[in-house]
Amino acid sequence: MEIKRTSEIGFCYGVRRALKIVERALGEGKKVATLGPVVHNNKVVGELLGRGVEIISDPEEVEGRAVVITAHGSPPFTLEELARRGIEIIDATCPVVRRAQIIARNLAEEGFEVLIFGEEDHTEVRGLMGWARGRGLAALSIPPPERLGRKIGVIAQTTQDPDKFAQFAADLCRLFLPDKLHIRICNTICPEVTRRLREAEKIAREVEMMLVVGGKISANTRRLASLCSRYVETFHIEGAWEIPEKAFGCRAIGLTSGTSTPAELVEEVERRLREEGRS
Ligand code: SF4
């Protein structure tokens, strides 16, 4: 069996960095709570819980612990509230997300309404809405014109598919340009996500089946799987135990992972395919 794997697998830079920051805080003997899971992966989260890390969903819940802001970031009012209560903040916001937050803030300060191409319930998008200070609107389809003013700044959730963002921006210009004074489009998509999507797409055209490894709740893993499924039969699996039986009969199989998947899980999938796959 030939196995084609994307060159980047396992955690992305932002997740690796956030985990290192948590490790460092634990190494310094700090009691730590993370605002949401530091990574969308049950195995890693379980290990951190076992080492005394608490996961909180509301900053109000924290007492006597330093609070880690995860790679997805937080709205400024959350940081302000924690600071007001004298709680130590350990900021592990990914620099790519931080850039998107600054762009959202600057657009809002320049009088733009900030249209965020993304899932409104996602932690990162909620953070970006906060940075837009009341001028944000999150959507995956074009909102009705009456919901937008005459100056629109467009950004994207960092893990969105760049092709879909380009289409969204093009549709927006086509529909709204006659009436709007300004439409400013800022590409805030993560370069690492873009590279993984492009490479996975290329591989998906060359194999009989794609396996995309990652948590079922990981939005970027779901997006990778959805993209690959346009070209070839694709399975979103959480680990080697979920490899479908028919995969072992393939001559060429593609393998990739979401940005919150530990590399060991992908390596286990690859090992099992090599051991049990068609020779
Ligand atoms: S996917 Fe990109 S933006 Fe998101 S945490 Fe990873 S490196 Fe940062």
mmCIF file of C-alpha atoms and ligand atoms in Angstrom:
data_model
loop_
_atom_site.group_PDB
_atom_site.id
_atom_site.type_symbol
_atom_site.label_atom_id
_atom_site.label_comp_id
_atom_site.label_asym_id
_atom_site.label_seq_id
_atom_site.Cartn_x
_atom_site.Cartn_y
_atom_site.Cartn_z
ATOM 1 C CA MET A 1 0.000 0.000 0.000
ATOM 2 C CA GLU A 2 1.234 3.497 -0.811
ATOM 3 C CA ILE A 3 0.527 6.052 1.894
ATOM 4 C CA LYS A 4 0.653 9.745 0.947
ATOM 5 C CA ARG A 5 0.828 12.008 3.966
ATOM 6 C CA THR A 6 0.704 15.795 4.128
ATOM 7 C CA SER A 7 4.076 17.206 5.186
ATOM 8 C CA GLU A 8 2.489 19.075 8.128
ATOM 9 C CA ILE A 9 0.644 16.838 10.546
ATOM 10 C CA GLY A 10 0.006 16.966 14.265
ATOM 11 C CA PHE A 11 -0.394 20.164 16.245
ATOM 12 C CA CYS A 12 -0.016 23.477 14.458
ATOM 13 C CA TYR A 13 2.421 26.114 15.659
ATOM 14 C CA GLY A 14 -0.223 27.932 17.763
ATOM 15 C CA VAL A 15 -1.349 24.808 19.621
ATOM 16 C CA ARG A 16 2.246 23.654 20.261
ATOM 17 C CA ARG A 17 3.062 27.100 21.604
ATOM 18 C CA ALA A 18 -0.020 27.164 23.879
ATOM 19 C CA LEU A 19 0.828 23.720 25.290
ATOM 20 C CA LYS A 20 4.406 24.854 25.984
ATOM 21 C CA ILE A 21 3.077 27.904 27.816
ATOM 22 C CA VAL A 22 0.859 25.686 30.005
ATOM 23 C CA GLU A 23 3.817 23.328 30.629
ATOM 24 C CA ARG A 24 6.000 26.233 31.670
ATOM 25 C CA ALA A 25 3.362 27.532 34.107
ATOM 26 C CA LEU A 26 2.966 24.050 35.628
ATOM 27 C CA GLY A 27 6.757 23.720 35.847
ATOM 28 C CA GLU A 28 6.843 26.967 37.825
ATOM 29 C CA GLY A 29 4.410 25.395 40.294
ATOM 30 C CA LYS A 30 1.442 27.543 39.284
ATOM 31 C CA LYS A 31 -2.154 26.427 39.762
ATOM 32 C CA VAL A 32 -3.646 26.858 36.332
ATOM 33 C CA ALA A 33 -7.090 27.045 34.754
ATOM 34 C CA THR A 34 -7.571 27.234 30.996
ATOM 35 C CA LEU A 35 -10.417 29.238 29.554
ATOM 36 C CA GLY A 36 -11.841 26.438 27.422
ATOM 37 C CA PRO A 37 -9.783 23.385 26.403
ATOM 38 C CA VAL A 38 -6.253 24.290 25.320
ATOM 39 C CA VAL A 39 -6.629 21.884 22.402
ATOM 40 C CA HIS A 40 -9.665 20.063 20.948
ATOM 41 C CA ASN A 41 -8.317 16.660 21.740
ATOM 42 C CA ASN A 42 -9.643 14.437 24.531
ATOM 43 C CA LYS A 43 -6.376 12.561 25.131
ATOM 44 C CA VAL A 44 -4.272 15.691 25.660
ATOM 45 C CA VAL A 45 -6.980 17.412 27.692
ATOM 46 C CA GLY A 46 -7.324 14.278 29.895
ATOM 47 C CA GLU A 47 -3.564 14.340 30.598
ATOM 48 C CA LEU A 48 -3.684 18.002 31.592
ATOM 49 C CA LEU A 49 -6.680 17.411 33.865
ATOM 50 C CA GLY A 50 -4.714 14.578 35.501
ATOM 51 C CA ARG A 51 -1.948 17.084 36.247
ATOM 52 C CA GLY A 52 -4.325 19.410 38.066
ATOM 53 C CA VAL A 53 -5.231 21.816 35.265
ATOM 54 C CA GLU A 54 -8.836 23.021 35.488
ATOM 55 C CA ILE A 55 -10.915 23.896 32.455
ATOM 56 C CA ILE A 56 -13.355 26.725 32.963
ATOM 57 C CA SER A 57 -15.927 28.095 30.551
ATOM 58 C CA ASP A 58 -16.614 31.349 32.361
ATOM 59 C CA PRO A 59 -13.938 33.614 33.868
ATOM 60 C CA GLU A 60 -16.296 34.105 36.848
ATOM 61 C CA GLU A 61 -15.636 30.480 37.818
ATOM 62 C CA VAL A 62 -11.961 30.981 38.588
ATOM 63 C CA GLU A 63 -10.618 31.341 42.119
ATOM 64 C CA GLY A 64 -6.978 31.221 43.183
ATOM 65 C CA ARG A 65 -5.572 30.124 39.836
ATOM 66 C CA ALA A 66 -3.800 31.769 36.939
ATOM 67 C CA VAL A 67 -5.961 31.773 33.809
ATOM 68 C CA VAL A 68 -4.541 30.646 30.486
ATOM 69 C CA ILE A 69 -6.103 32.249 27.414
ATOM 70 C CA THR A 70 -5.930 29.510 24.784
ATOM 71 C CA ALA A 71 -4.611 29.820 21.204
ATOM 72 C CA HIS A 72 -8.112 30.864 20.041
ATOM 73 C CA GLY A 73 -7.872 34.080 22.091
ATOM 74 C CA SER A 74 -10.505 35.940 24.085
ATOM 75 C CA PRO A 75 -12.494 39.143 23.775
ATOM 76 C CA PRO A 76 -10.842 42.149 25.453
ATOM 77 C CA PHE A 77 -13.604 42.481 28.048
ATOM 78 C CA THR A 78 -12.705 39.012 29.391
ATOM 79 C CA LEU A 79 -9.085 40.082 29.820
ATOM 80 C CA GLU A 80 -10.203 43.361 31.411
ATOM 81 C CA GLU A 81 -12.500 41.535 33.825
ATOM 82 C CA LEU A 82 -9.779 39.091 34.893
ATOM 83 C CA ALA A 83 -7.306 41.949 35.359
ATOM 84 C CA ARG A 84 -9.869 43.889 37.419
ATOM 85 C CA ARG A 85 -10.226 40.899 39.749
ATOM 86 C CA GLY A 86 -6.450 40.700 40.126
ATOM 87 C CA ILE A 87 -6.229 37.280 38.444
ATOM 88 C CA GLU A 88 -2.974 36.420 36.710
ATOM 89 C CA ILE A 89 -3.469 36.098 32.952
ATOM 90 C CA ILE A 90 -1.213 33.783 30.954
ATOM 91 C CA ASP A 91 -1.887 34.756 27.378
ATOM 92 C CA ALA A 92 -1.327 31.886 24.911
ATOM 93 C CA THR A 93 -3.292 33.529 22.085
ATOM 94 C CA CYS A 94 -1.759 32.350 18.807
ATOM 95 C CA PRO A 95 0.086 35.255 17.096
ATOM 96 C CA VAL A 96 -1.930 34.593 13.909
ATOM 97 C CA VAL A 97 -5.186 35.007 15.852
ATOM 98 C CA ARG A 98 -3.743 38.043 17.616
ATOM 99 C CA ARG A 99 -3.096 39.657 14.221
ATOM 100 C CA ALA A 100 -6.752 39.067 13.252
ATOM 101 C CA GLN A 101 -7.861 40.635 16.558
ATOM 102 C CA ILE A 102 -5.750 43.741 15.926
ATOM 103 C CA ILE A 103 -7.131 44.047 12.394
ATOM 104 C CA ALA A 104 -10.711 43.753 13.765
ATOM 105 C CA ARG A 105 -9.981 46.428 16.366
ATOM 106 C CA ASN A 106 -8.340 48.790 13.848
ATOM 107 C CA LEU A 107 -11.173 48.402 11.328
ATOM 108 C CA ALA A 108 -13.740 49.188 14.034
ATOM 109 C CA GLU A 109 -11.743 52.233 15.137
ATOM 110 C CA GLU A 110 -11.697 53.475 11.542
ATOM 111 C CA GLY A 111 -15.494 53.291 11.413
ATOM 112 C CA PHE A 112 -15.858 50.014 9.493
ATOM 113 C CA GLU A 113 -18.357 47.373 10.387
ATOM 114 C CA VAL A 114 -16.397 44.183 10.745
ATOM 115 C CA LEU A 115 -17.862 41.269 8.862
ATOM 116 C CA ILE A 116 -16.214 38.055 10.057
ATOM 117 C CA PHE A 117 -16.405 35.075 7.704
ATOM 118 C CA GLY A 118 -16.732 32.370 10.349
ATOM 119 C CA GLU A 119 -18.860 30.351 12.754
ATOM 120 C CA GLU A 120 -20.454 32.701 15.242
ATOM 121 C CA ASP A 121 -20.327 30.137 18.084
ATOM 122 C CA HIS A 122 -16.619 29.445 17.702
ATOM 123 C CA THR A 123 -14.391 30.703 20.541
ATOM 124 C CA GLU A 124 -12.046 32.510 18.165
ATOM 125 C CA VAL A 125 -14.931 34.258 16.389
ATOM 126 C CA ARG A 126 -16.505 35.316 19.682
ATOM 127 C CA GLY A 127 -13.129 36.810 20.575
ATOM 128 C CA LEU A 128 -12.903 38.657 17.254
ATOM 129 C CA MET A 129 -16.421 40.021 17.756
ATOM 130 C CA GLY A 130 -15.253 41.405 21.097
ATOM 131 C CA TRP A 131 -12.236 43.083 19.484
ATOM 132 C CA ALA A 132 -14.601 44.715 16.967
ATOM 133 C CA ARG A 133 -16.188 46.433 20.003
ATOM 134 C CA GLY A 134 -19.832 46.138 19.033
ATOM 135 C CA ARG A 135 -19.216 46.611 15.296
ATOM 136 C CA GLY A 136 -18.792 42.908 14.470
ATOM 137 C CA LEU A 137 -21.044 40.533 12.592
ATOM 138 C CA ALA A 138 -20.172 36.863 12.014
ATOM 139 C CA ALA A 139 -21.600 34.978 9.039
ATOM 140 C CA LEU A 140 -20.858 32.196 6.576
ATOM 141 C CA SER A 141 -23.231 33.576 3.967
ATOM 142 C CA ILE A 142 -23.816 37.129 2.775
ATOM 143 C CA PRO A 143 -25.970 39.000 5.289
ATOM 144 C CA PRO A 144 -28.851 41.204 4.120
ATOM 145 C CA PRO A 145 -27.613 44.701 3.097
ATOM 146 C CA GLU A 146 -29.636 46.426 5.814
ATOM 147 C CA ARG A 147 -27.496 44.695 8.456
ATOM 148 C CA LEU A 148 -24.356 46.430 7.189
ATOM 149 C CA GLY A 149 -23.351 50.083 7.046
ATOM 150 C CA ARG A 150 -21.564 51.872 4.196
ATOM 151 C CA LYS A 151 -18.036 50.870 5.239
ATOM 152 C CA ILE A 152 -17.451 47.148 5.551
ATOM 153 C CA GLY A 153 -14.229 45.510 6.669
ATOM 154 C CA VAL A 154 -14.090 41.787 5.927
ATOM 155 C CA ILE A 155 -11.915 39.329 7.822
ATOM 156 C CA ALA A 156 -12.012 35.546 8.267
ATOM 157 C CA GLN A 157 -11.810 33.117 11.146
ATOM 158 C CA THR A 158 -8.199 31.946 10.835
ATOM 159 C CA THR A 159 -9.064 28.312 10.055
ATOM 160 C CA GLN A 160 -11.524 28.940 7.223
ATOM 161 C CA ASP A 161 -11.013 27.551 3.722
ATOM 162 C CA PRO A 162 -9.299 30.318 1.661
ATOM 163 C CA ASP A 163 -11.258 29.426 -1.499
ATOM 164 C CA LYS A 164 -14.561 29.849 0.332
ATOM 165 C CA PHE A 165 -13.388 33.137 1.821
ATOM 166 C CA ALA A 166 -12.372 34.393 -1.635
ATOM 167 C CA GLN A 167 -15.810 33.438 -2.966
ATOM 168 C CA PHE A 168 -17.535 35.133 -0.025
ATOM 169 C CA ALA A 169 -15.530 38.333 -0.586
ATOM 170 C CA ALA A 170 -16.190 38.261 -4.352
ATOM 171 C CA ASP A 171 -19.957 37.785 -3.813
ATOM 172 C CA LEU A 172 -19.989 40.597 -1.298
ATOM 173 C CA CYS A 173 -18.287 43.002 -3.732
ATOM 174 C CA ARG A 174 -20.578 41.992 -6.589
ATOM 175 C CA LEU A 175 -23.749 42.487 -4.539
ATOM 176 C CA PHE A 176 -22.819 45.478 -2.413
ATOM 177 C CA LEU A 177 -20.288 47.619 -4.273
ATOM 178 C CA PRO A 178 -22.822 49.836 -6.018
ATOM 179 C CA ASP A 179 -24.104 51.061 -2.627
ATOM 180 C CA LYS A 180 -21.250 50.801 -0.195
ATOM 181 C CA LEU A 181 -18.616 53.467 0.195
ATOM 182 C CA HIS A 182 -15.796 51.093 1.088
ATOM 183 C CA ILE A 183 -15.282 47.349 1.214
ATOM 184 C CA ARG A 184 -11.904 46.458 2.688
ATOM 185 C CA ILE A 185 -10.910 42.794 2.570
ATOM 186 C CA CYS A 186 -8.187 41.563 4.915
ATOM 187 C CA ASN A 187 -6.871 38.036 4.627
ATOM 188 C CA THR A 188 -6.609 36.718 8.180
ATOM 189 C CA ILE A 189 -6.562 33.016 7.296
ATOM 190 C CA CYS A 190 -3.744 31.056 8.921
ATOM 191 C CA PRO A 191 -0.953 30.206 6.418
ATOM 192 C CA GLU A 192 -0.445 26.793 8.027
ATOM 193 C CA VAL A 193 -4.129 25.922 7.596
ATOM 194 C CA THR A 194 -3.958 27.052 3.978
ATOM 195 C CA ARG A 195 -0.902 24.869 3.315
ATOM 196 C CA ARG A 196 -2.561 21.809 4.877
ATOM 197 C CA LEU A 197 -5.747 22.313 2.886
ATOM 198 C CA ARG A 198 -3.887 22.763 -0.402
ATOM 199 C CA GLU A 199 -1.664 19.740 0.145
ATOM 200 C CA ALA A 200 -4.550 17.542 1.321
ATOM 201 C CA GLU A 201 -6.547 18.601 -1.751
ATOM 202 C CA LYS A 202 -3.657 17.619 -4.043
ATOM 203 C CA ILE A 203 -3.250 14.234 -2.354
ATOM 204 C CA ALA A 204 -7.011 13.592 -2.409
ATOM 205 C CA ARG A 205 -6.886 13.765 -6.226
ATOM 206 C CA GLU A 206 -4.229 11.042 -6.341
ATOM 207 C CA VAL A 207 -5.479 8.333 -3.953
ATOM 208 C CA GLU A 208 -8.388 5.898 -3.546
ATOM 209 C CA MET A 209 -9.320 7.062 -0.059
ATOM 210 C CA MET A 210 -8.442 9.862 2.395
ATOM 211 C CA LEU A 211 -8.214 9.447 6.140
ATOM 212 C CA VAL A 212 -8.400 12.700 8.097
ATOM 213 C CA VAL A 213 -7.366 12.252 11.724
ATOM 214 C CA GLY A 214 -8.725 14.541 14.427
ATOM 215 C CA GLY A 215 -11.338 15.115 17.113
ATOM 216 C CA LYS A 216 -14.931 15.028 15.879
ATOM 217 C CA ILE A 217 -15.478 18.423 17.505
ATOM 218 C CA SER A 218 -12.480 19.997 15.763
ATOM 219 C CA ALA A 219 -13.857 22.432 13.187
ATOM 220 C CA ASN A 220 -10.669 22.573 11.119
ATOM 221 C CA THR A 221 -10.500 18.755 10.922
ATOM 222 C CA ARG A 222 -14.113 18.696 9.708
ATOM 223 C CA ARG A 223 -13.255 21.300 7.076
ATOM 224 C CA LEU A 224 -10.267 19.267 5.867
ATOM 225 C CA ALA A 225 -12.481 16.170 5.620
ATOM 226 C CA SER A 226 -15.175 18.069 3.782
ATOM 227 C CA LEU A 227 -12.653 19.434 1.260
ATOM 228 C CA CYS A 228 -11.117 15.981 0.596
ATOM 229 C CA SER A 229 -14.556 14.414 0.197
ATOM 230 C CA ARG A 230 -15.078 16.567 -2.930
ATOM 231 C CA TYR A 231 -12.444 14.423 -4.666
ATOM 232 C CA VAL A 232 -12.429 10.976 -3.065
ATOM 233 C CA GLU A 233 -14.107 8.843 -0.411
ATOM 234 C CA THR A 234 -12.999 10.382 2.880
ATOM 235 C CA PHE A 235 -13.253 9.253 6.501
ATOM 236 C CA HIS A 236 -12.839 11.560 9.489
ATOM 237 C CA ILE A 237 -11.413 9.318 12.210
ATOM 238 C CA GLU A 238 -10.202 10.037 15.742
ATOM 239 C CA GLY A 239 -7.489 7.363 15.719
ATOM 240 C CA ALA A 240 -6.249 4.001 14.422
ATOM 241 C CA TRP A 241 -9.188 2.152 16.031
ATOM 242 C CA GLU A 242 -11.587 3.897 13.634
ATOM 243 C CA ILE A 243 -9.885 2.972 10.365
ATOM 244 C CA PRO A 244 -12.630 1.559 8.120
ATOM 245 C CA GLU A 245 -12.070 -2.064 7.020
ATOM 246 C CA LYS A 246 -12.089 -1.165 3.343
ATOM 247 C CA ALA A 247 -9.043 1.097 3.840
ATOM 248 C CA PHE A 248 -6.826 -1.972 4.215
ATOM 249 C CA GLY A 249 -7.697 -3.045 0.678
ATOM 250 C CA CYS A 250 -6.624 0.240 -0.967
ATOM 251 C CA ARG A 251 -3.531 0.510 -3.146
ATOM 252 C CA ALA A 252 -3.010 4.239 -2.415
ATOM 253 C CA ILE A 253 -4.345 6.067 0.595
ATOM 254 C CA GLY A 254 -4.003 9.691 1.733
ATOM 255 C CA LEU A 255 -3.439 10.767 5.321
ATOM 256 C CA THR A 256 -3.699 14.158 6.974
ATOM 257 C CA SER A 257 -4.723 15.644 10.310
ATOM 258 C CA GLY A 258 -6.325 18.674 11.877
ATOM 259 C CA THR A 259 -4.245 21.242 13.727
ATOM 260 C CA SER A 260 -5.284 19.928 17.161
ATOM 261 C CA THR A 261 -4.356 16.290 16.538
ATOM 262 C CA PRO A 262 -1.235 14.914 18.256
ATOM 263 C CA ALA A 263 1.264 13.576 15.674
ATOM 264 C CA GLU A 264 1.399 10.213 17.549
ATOM 265 C CA LEU A 265 -2.249 9.539 16.623
ATOM 266 C CA VAL A 266 -1.477 9.990 12.923
ATOM 267 C CA GLU A 267 1.636 7.832 13.243
ATOM 268 C CA GLU A 268 -0.445 5.044 14.847
ATOM 269 C CA VAL A 269 -2.868 5.208 11.905
ATOM 270 C CA GLU A 270 0.020 4.992 9.465
ATOM 271 C CA ARG A 271 1.600 2.069 11.359
ATOM 272 C CA ARG A 272 -1.642 0.088 11.389
ATOM 273 C CA LEU A 273 -2.203 0.713 7.674
ATOM 274 C CA ARG A 274 1.313 -0.533 6.908
ATOM 275 C CA GLU A 275 0.882 -3.593 9.096
ATOM 276 C CA GLU A 276 -2.566 -4.651 7.943
ATOM 277 C CA GLY A 277 -2.841 -3.021 4.538
ATOM 278 C CA ARG A 278 -2.617 -4.632 1.144
ATOM 279 C CA SER A 279 0.959 -5.518 0.258
HETATM 280 S S1 SF4 B 1 -4.474 26.967 13.163
HETATM 281 FE FE1 SF4 B 1 -3.106 28.681 12.729
HETATM 282 S S2 SF4 B 1 -4.154 30.399 13.704
HETATM 283 FE FE2 SF4 B 1 -5.033 28.591 14.609
HETATM 284 S S3 SF4 B 1 -3.823 28.195 16.429
HETATM 285 FE FE3 SF4 B 1 -2.901 27.025 14.750
HETATM 286 S S4 SF4 B 1 -1.250 28.338 13.922
HETATM 287 FE FE4 SF4 B 1 -2.647 29.624 15.140
#
